[in-house]
PDB file of C-alpha atoms in Angstrom:
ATOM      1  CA  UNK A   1     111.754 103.212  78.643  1.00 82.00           C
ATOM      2  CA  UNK A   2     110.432 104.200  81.984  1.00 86.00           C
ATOM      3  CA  UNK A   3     111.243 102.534  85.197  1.00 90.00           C
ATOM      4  CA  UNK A   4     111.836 103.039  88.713  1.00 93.00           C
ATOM      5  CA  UNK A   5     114.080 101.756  90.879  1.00 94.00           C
ATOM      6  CA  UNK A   6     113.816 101.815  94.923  1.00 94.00           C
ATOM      7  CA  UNK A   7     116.108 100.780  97.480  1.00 87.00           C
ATOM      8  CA  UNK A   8     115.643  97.172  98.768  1.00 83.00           C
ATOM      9  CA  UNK A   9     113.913  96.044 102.027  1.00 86.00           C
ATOM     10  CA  UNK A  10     113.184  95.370 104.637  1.00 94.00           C
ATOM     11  CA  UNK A  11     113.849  98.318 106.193  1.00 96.00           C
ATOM     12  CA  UNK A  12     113.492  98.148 110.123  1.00 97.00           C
ATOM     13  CA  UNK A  13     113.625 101.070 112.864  1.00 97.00           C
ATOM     14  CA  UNK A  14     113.159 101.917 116.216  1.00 97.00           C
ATOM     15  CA  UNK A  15     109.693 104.253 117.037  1.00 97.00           C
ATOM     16  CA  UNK A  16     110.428 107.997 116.310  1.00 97.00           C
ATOM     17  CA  UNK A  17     113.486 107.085 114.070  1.00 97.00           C
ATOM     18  CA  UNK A  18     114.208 109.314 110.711  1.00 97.00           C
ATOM     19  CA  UNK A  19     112.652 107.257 107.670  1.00 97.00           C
ATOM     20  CA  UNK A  20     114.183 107.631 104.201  1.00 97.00           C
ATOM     21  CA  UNK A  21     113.275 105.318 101.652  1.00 97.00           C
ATOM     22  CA  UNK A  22     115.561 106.049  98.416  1.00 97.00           C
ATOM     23  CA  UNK A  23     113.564 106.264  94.662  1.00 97.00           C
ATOM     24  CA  UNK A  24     114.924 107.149  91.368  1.00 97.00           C
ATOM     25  CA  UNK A  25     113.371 107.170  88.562  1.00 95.00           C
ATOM     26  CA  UNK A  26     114.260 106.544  84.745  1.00 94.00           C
ATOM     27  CA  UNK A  27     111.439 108.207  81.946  1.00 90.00           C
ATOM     28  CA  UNK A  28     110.991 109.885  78.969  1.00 82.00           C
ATOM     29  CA  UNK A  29     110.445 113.929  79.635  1.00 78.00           C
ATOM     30  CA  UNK A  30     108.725 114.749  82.995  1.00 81.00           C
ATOM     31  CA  UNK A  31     106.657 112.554  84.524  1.00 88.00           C
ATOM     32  CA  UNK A  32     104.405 112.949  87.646  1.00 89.00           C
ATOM     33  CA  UNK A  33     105.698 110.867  90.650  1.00 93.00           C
ATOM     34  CA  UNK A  34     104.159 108.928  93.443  1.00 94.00           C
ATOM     35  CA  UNK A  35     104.286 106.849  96.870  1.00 97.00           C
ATOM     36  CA  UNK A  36     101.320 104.924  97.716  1.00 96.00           C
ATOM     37  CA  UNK A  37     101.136 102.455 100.694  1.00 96.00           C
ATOM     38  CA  UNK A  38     100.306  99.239 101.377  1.00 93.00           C
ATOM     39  CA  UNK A  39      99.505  97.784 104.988  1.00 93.00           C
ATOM     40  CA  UNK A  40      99.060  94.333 105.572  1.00 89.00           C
ATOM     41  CA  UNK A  41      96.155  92.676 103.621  1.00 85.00           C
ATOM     42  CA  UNK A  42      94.800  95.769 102.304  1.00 86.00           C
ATOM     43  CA  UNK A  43      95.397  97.476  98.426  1.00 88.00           C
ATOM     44  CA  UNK A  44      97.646 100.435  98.142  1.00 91.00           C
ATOM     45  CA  UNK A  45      96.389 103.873  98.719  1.00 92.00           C
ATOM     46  CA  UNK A  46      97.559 107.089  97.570  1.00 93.00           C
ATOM     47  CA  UNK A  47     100.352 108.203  99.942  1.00 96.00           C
ATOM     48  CA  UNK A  48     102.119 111.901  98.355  1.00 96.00           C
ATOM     49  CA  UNK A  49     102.073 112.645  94.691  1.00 93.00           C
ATOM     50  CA  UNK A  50     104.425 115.551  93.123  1.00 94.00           C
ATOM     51  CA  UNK A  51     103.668 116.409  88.954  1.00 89.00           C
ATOM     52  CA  UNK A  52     106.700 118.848  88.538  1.00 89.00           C
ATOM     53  CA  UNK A  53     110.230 119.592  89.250  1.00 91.00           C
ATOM     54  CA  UNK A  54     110.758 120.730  92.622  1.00 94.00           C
ATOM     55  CA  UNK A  55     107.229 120.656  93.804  1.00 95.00           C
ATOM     56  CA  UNK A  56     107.128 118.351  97.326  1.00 97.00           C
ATOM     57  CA  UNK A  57     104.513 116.297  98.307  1.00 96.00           C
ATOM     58  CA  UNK A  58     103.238 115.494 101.591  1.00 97.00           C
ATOM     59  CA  UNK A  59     100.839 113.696 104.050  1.00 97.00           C
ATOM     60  CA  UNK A  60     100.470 112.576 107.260  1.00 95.00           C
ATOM     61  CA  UNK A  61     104.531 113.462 108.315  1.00 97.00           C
ATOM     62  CA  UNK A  62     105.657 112.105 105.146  1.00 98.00           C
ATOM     63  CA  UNK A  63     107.887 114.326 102.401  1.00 98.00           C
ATOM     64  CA  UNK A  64     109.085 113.577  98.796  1.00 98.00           C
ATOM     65  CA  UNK A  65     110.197 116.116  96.170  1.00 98.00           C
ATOM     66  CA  UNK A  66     110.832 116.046  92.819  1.00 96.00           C
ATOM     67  CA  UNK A  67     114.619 116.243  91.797  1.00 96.00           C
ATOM     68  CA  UNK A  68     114.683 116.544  88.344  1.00 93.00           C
ATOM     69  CA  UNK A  69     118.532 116.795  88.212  1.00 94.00           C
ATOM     70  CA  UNK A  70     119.323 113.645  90.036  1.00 95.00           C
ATOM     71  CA  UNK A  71     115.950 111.621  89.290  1.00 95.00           C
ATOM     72  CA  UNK A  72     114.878 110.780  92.353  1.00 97.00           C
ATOM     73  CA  UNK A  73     112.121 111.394  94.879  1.00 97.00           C
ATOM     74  CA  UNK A  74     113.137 109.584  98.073  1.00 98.00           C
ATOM     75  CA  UNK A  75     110.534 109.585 100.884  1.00 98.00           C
ATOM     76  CA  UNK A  76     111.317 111.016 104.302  1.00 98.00           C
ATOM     77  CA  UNK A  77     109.746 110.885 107.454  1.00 98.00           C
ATOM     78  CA  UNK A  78     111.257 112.417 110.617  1.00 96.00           C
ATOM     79  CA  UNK A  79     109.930 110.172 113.889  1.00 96.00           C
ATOM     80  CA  UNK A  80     108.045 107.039 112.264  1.00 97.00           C
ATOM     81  CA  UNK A  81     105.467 105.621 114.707  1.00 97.00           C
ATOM     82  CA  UNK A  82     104.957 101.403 114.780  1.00 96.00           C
ATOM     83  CA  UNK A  83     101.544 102.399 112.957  1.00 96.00           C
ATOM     84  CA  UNK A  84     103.596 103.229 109.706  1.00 97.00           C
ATOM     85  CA  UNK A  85     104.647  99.344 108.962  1.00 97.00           C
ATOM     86  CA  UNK A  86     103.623  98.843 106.066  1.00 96.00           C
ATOM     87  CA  UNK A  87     105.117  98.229 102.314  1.00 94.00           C
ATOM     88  CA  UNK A  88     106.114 101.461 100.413  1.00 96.00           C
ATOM     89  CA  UNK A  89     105.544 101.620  96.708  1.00 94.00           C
ATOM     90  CA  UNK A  90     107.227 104.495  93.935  1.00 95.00           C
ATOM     91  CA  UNK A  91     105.267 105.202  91.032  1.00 93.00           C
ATOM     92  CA  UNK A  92     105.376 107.163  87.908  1.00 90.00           C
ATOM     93  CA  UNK A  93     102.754 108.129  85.625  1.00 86.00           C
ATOM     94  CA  UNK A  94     104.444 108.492  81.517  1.00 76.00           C
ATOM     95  CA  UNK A  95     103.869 112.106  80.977  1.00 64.00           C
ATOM     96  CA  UNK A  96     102.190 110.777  77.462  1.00 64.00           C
ATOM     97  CA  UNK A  97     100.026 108.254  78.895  1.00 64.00           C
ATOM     98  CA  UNK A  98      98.919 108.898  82.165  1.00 64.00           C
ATOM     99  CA  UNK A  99      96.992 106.084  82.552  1.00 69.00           C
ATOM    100  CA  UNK A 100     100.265 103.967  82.381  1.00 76.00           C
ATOM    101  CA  UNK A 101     101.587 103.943  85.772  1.00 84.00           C
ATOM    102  CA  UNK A 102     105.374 102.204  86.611  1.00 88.00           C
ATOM    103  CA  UNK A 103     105.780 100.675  90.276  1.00 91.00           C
ATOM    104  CA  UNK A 104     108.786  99.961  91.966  1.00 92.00           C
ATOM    105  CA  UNK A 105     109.295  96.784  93.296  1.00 91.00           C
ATOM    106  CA  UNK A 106     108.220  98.412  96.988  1.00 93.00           C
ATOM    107  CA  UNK A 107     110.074  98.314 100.391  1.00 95.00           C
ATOM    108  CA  UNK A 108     108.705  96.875 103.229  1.00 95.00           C
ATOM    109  CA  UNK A 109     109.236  98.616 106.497  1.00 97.00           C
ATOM    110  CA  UNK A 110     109.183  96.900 110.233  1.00 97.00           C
ATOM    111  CA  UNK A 111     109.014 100.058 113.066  1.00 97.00           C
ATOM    112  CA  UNK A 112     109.350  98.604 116.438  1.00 97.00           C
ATOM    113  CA  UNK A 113     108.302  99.992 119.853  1.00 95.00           C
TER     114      UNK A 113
ATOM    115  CA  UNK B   1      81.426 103.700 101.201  1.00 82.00           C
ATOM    116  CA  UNK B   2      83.620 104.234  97.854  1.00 82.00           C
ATOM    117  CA  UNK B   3      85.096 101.490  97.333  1.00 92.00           C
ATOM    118  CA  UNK B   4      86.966  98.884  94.711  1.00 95.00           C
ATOM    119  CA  UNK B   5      85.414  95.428  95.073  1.00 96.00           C
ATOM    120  CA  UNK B   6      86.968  92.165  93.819  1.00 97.00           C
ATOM    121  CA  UNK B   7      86.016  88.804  93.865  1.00 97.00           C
ATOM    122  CA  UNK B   8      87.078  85.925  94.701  1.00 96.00           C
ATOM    123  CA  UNK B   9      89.628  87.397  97.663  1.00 95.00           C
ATOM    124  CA  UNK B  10      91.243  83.472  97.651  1.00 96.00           C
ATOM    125  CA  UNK B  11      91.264  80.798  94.353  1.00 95.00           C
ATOM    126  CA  UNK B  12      92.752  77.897  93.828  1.00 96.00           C
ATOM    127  CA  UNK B  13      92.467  76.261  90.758  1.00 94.00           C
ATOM    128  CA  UNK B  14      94.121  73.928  88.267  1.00 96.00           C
ATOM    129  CA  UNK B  15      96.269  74.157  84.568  1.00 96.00           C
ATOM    130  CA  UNK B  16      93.745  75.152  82.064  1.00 95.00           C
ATOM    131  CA  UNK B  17      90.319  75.691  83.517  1.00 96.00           C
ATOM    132  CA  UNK B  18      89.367  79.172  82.851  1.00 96.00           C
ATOM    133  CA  UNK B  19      88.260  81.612  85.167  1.00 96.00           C
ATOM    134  CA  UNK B  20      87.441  85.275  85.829  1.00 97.00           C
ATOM    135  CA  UNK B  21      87.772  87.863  88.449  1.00 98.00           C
ATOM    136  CA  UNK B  22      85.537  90.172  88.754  1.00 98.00           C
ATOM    137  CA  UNK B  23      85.903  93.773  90.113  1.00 98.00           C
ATOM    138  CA  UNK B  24      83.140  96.475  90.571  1.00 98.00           C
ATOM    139  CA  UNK B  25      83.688 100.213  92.186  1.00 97.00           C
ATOM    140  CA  UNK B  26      80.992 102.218  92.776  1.00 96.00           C
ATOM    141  CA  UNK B  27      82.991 105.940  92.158  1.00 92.00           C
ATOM    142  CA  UNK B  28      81.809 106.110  88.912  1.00 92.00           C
ATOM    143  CA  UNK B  29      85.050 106.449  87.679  1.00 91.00           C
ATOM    144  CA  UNK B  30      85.943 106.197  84.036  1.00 90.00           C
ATOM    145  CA  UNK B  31      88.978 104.321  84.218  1.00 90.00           C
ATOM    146  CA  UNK B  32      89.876 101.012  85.910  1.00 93.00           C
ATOM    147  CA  UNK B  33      92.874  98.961  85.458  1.00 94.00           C
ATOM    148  CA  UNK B  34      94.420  95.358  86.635  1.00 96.00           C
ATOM    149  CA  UNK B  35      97.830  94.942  88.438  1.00 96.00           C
ATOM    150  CA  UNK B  36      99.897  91.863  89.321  1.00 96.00           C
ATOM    151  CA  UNK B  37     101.641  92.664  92.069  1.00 92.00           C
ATOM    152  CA  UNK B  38     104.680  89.669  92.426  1.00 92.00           C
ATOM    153  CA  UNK B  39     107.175  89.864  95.130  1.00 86.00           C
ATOM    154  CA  UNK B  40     110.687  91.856  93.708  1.00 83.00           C
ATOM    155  CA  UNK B  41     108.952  92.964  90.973  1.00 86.00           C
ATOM    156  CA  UNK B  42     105.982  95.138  92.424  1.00 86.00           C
ATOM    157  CA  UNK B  43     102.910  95.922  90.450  1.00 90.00           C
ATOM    158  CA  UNK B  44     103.090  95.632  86.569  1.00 92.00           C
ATOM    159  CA  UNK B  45      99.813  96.552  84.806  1.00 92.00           C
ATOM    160  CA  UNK B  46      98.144  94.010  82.870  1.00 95.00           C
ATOM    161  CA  UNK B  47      95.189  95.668  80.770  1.00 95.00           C
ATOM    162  CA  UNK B  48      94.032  99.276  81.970  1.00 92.00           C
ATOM    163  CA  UNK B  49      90.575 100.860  80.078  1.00 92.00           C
ATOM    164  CA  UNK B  50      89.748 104.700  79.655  1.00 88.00           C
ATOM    165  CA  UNK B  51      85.960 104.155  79.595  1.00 89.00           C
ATOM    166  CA  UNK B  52      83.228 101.611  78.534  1.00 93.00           C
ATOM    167  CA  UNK B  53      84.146  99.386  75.663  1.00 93.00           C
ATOM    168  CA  UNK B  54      87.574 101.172  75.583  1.00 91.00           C
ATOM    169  CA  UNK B  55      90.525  99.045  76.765  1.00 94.00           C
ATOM    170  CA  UNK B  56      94.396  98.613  76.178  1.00 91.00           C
ATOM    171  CA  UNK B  57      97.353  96.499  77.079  1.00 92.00           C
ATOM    172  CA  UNK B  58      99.672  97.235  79.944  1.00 89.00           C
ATOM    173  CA  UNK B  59     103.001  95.642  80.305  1.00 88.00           C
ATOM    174  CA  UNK B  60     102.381  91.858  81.018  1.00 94.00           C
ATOM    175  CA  UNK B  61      98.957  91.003  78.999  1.00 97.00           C
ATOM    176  CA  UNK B  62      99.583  87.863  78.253  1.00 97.00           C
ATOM    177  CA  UNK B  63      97.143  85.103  79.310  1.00 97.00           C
ATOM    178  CA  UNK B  64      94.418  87.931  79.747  1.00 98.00           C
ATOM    179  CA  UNK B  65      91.422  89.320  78.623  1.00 98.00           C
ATOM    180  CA  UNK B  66      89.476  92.139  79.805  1.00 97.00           C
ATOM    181  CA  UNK B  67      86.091  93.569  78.929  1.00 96.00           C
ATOM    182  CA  UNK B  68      84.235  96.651  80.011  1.00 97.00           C
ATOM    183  CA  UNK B  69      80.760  96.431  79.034  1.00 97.00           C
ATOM    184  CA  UNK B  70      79.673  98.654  82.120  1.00 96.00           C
ATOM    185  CA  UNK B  71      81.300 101.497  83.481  1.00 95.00           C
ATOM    186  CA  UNK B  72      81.208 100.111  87.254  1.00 97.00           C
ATOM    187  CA  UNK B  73      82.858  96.682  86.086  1.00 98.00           C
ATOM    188  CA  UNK B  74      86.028  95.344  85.050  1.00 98.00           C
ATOM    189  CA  UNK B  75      86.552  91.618  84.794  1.00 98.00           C
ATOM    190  CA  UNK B  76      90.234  90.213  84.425  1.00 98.00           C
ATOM    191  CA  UNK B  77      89.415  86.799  82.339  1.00 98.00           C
ATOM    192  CA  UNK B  78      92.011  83.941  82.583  1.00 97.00           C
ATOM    193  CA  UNK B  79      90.973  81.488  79.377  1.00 95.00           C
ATOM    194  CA  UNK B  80      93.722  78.716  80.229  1.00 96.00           C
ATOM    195  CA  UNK B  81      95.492  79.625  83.426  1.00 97.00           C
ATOM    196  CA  UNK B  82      98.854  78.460  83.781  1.00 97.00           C
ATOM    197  CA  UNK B  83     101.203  78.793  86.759  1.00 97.00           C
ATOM    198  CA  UNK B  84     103.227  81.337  86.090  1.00 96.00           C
ATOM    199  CA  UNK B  85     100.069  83.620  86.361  1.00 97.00           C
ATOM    200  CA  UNK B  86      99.910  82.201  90.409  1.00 97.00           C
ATOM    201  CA  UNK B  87      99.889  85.856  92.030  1.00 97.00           C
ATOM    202  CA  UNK B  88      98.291  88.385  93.541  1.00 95.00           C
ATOM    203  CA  UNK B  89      95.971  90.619  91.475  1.00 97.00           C
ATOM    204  CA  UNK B  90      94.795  93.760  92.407  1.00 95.00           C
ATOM    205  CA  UNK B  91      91.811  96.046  90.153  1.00 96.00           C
ATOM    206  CA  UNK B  92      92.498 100.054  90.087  1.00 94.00           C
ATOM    207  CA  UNK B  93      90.071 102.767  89.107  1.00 93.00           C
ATOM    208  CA  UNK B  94      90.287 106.264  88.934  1.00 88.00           C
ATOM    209  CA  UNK B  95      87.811 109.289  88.509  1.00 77.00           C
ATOM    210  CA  UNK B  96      90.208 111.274  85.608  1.00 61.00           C
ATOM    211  CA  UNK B  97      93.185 111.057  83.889  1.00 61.00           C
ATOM    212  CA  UNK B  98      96.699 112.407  84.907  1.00 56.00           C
ATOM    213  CA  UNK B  99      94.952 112.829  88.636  1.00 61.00           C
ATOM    214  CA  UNK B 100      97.308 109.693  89.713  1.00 67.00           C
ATOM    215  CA  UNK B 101      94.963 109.051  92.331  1.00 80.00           C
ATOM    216  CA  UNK B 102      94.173 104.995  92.007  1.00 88.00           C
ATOM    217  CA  UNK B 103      91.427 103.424  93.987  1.00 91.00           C
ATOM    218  CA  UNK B 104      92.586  99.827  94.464  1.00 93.00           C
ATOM    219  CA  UNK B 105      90.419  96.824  95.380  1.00 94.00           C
ATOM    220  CA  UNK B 106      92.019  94.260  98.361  1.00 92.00           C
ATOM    221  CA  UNK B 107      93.592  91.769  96.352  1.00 94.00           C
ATOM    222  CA  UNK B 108      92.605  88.410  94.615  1.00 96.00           C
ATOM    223  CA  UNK B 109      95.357  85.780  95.386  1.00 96.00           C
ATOM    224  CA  UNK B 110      95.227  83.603  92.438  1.00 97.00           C
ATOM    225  CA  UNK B 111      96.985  80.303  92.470  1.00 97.00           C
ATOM    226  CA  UNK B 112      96.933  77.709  89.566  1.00 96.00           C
ATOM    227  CA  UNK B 113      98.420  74.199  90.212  1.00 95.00           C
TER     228      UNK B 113
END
């Protein structure tokens, strides 16, 4: 079945700390992979998206790419700002249903000043 | 403003006495799903639908109903809450399949005594 797994929280840093935030990944052929966001009393938005092996997403200093071989695709930032607390979310899509999207269980992270 | 809207934001309500959340988004986007987002376990889909009077299951439909009568609405119905369905519910739509792009809604916390 599909699933994905992503490292547990909460995950706290000093300002302009390196951010990774591990996800792997378990489906059926290739599906397209995502990280939406959640900050505090809002609903998730669309964060980086990647639909094939290799490709790398990205937005606003964030990174993620596809790693087919090891199933993963672990978000990265290199200097997180306090603005960037929020609660981190990996998603596939199943490459036969795309309307069936997977979440992690998401990973909250605290950046202090 | 695009945006997802749900209603009610806050409900607390008792064993049995049925109720309905509504959710509207004014993208015109064919498809529009419902999440329950619970903490260590993320979001799970509940019911998703590809377009008017088309709707399917997700992973945790039971207890629900949906119906899509109108393309702009999407109402999660609860006949006989319970409390294992206390969470927090959130309504997705998107303009096309595959795109991975959800638009969610703020969140209905739902809590059944």
């Amino acid at each position: 079945g599909n699933s994905v797994t992503q490292m547990e929280g909460p995950v706290t840093l000093s300002e302009e700390a390196f951010l990774t935030i591990n996800c792997t990944y378990t489906a059926t052929g290739y599906p397209s992979l995502f990280w939406y966001v959640q900050y505090p009393g809002e609903g998730l938005q669309l964060l980086l998206k990647a639909t094939k092996a290799d490709d790398k997403g990205s937005n606003k200093g964030f990174e993620a790419t596809y790693r087919k071989e090891t199933t993963s695709f672990h978000l990265e930032k290199g200097s997180v700002q306090v603005s960037d607390s929020a609660v981190y979310f990996c998603a596939l899509s199943a490459i036969y249903n795309f309307n069936k999207f997977y979440f992690g269980s998401g990973t909250k992270l605290n950046v202090k000043p | 403003e695009a945006q997802v809207t749900q209603n009610p934001r806050y409900l607390i309500t008792v064993t049995g006495k049925k109720l309905t959340v509504t959710c509207s988004q004014n993208m015109n986007h064919e498809y529009m799903s419902w999440y329950r987002q619970d903490p260590g376990l993320g979001l799970r889909q509940i019911y998703y639908s590809m377009n008017v009077e088309v709707t399917d299951k997700g992973d945790v439909p039971e207890g629900y109903k949906v119906s899509r009568k109108e393309k702009r609405n999407f109402p999660l119905i609860l006949e006989s809450p319970s409390p294992n369905q206390t969470s927090l519910y959130f309504c997705a739509s998107s303009y096309a399949k595959g795109t991975g792009e959800l638009f969610f809604g703020e969140g209905s916390r739902l809590t059944v005594l």
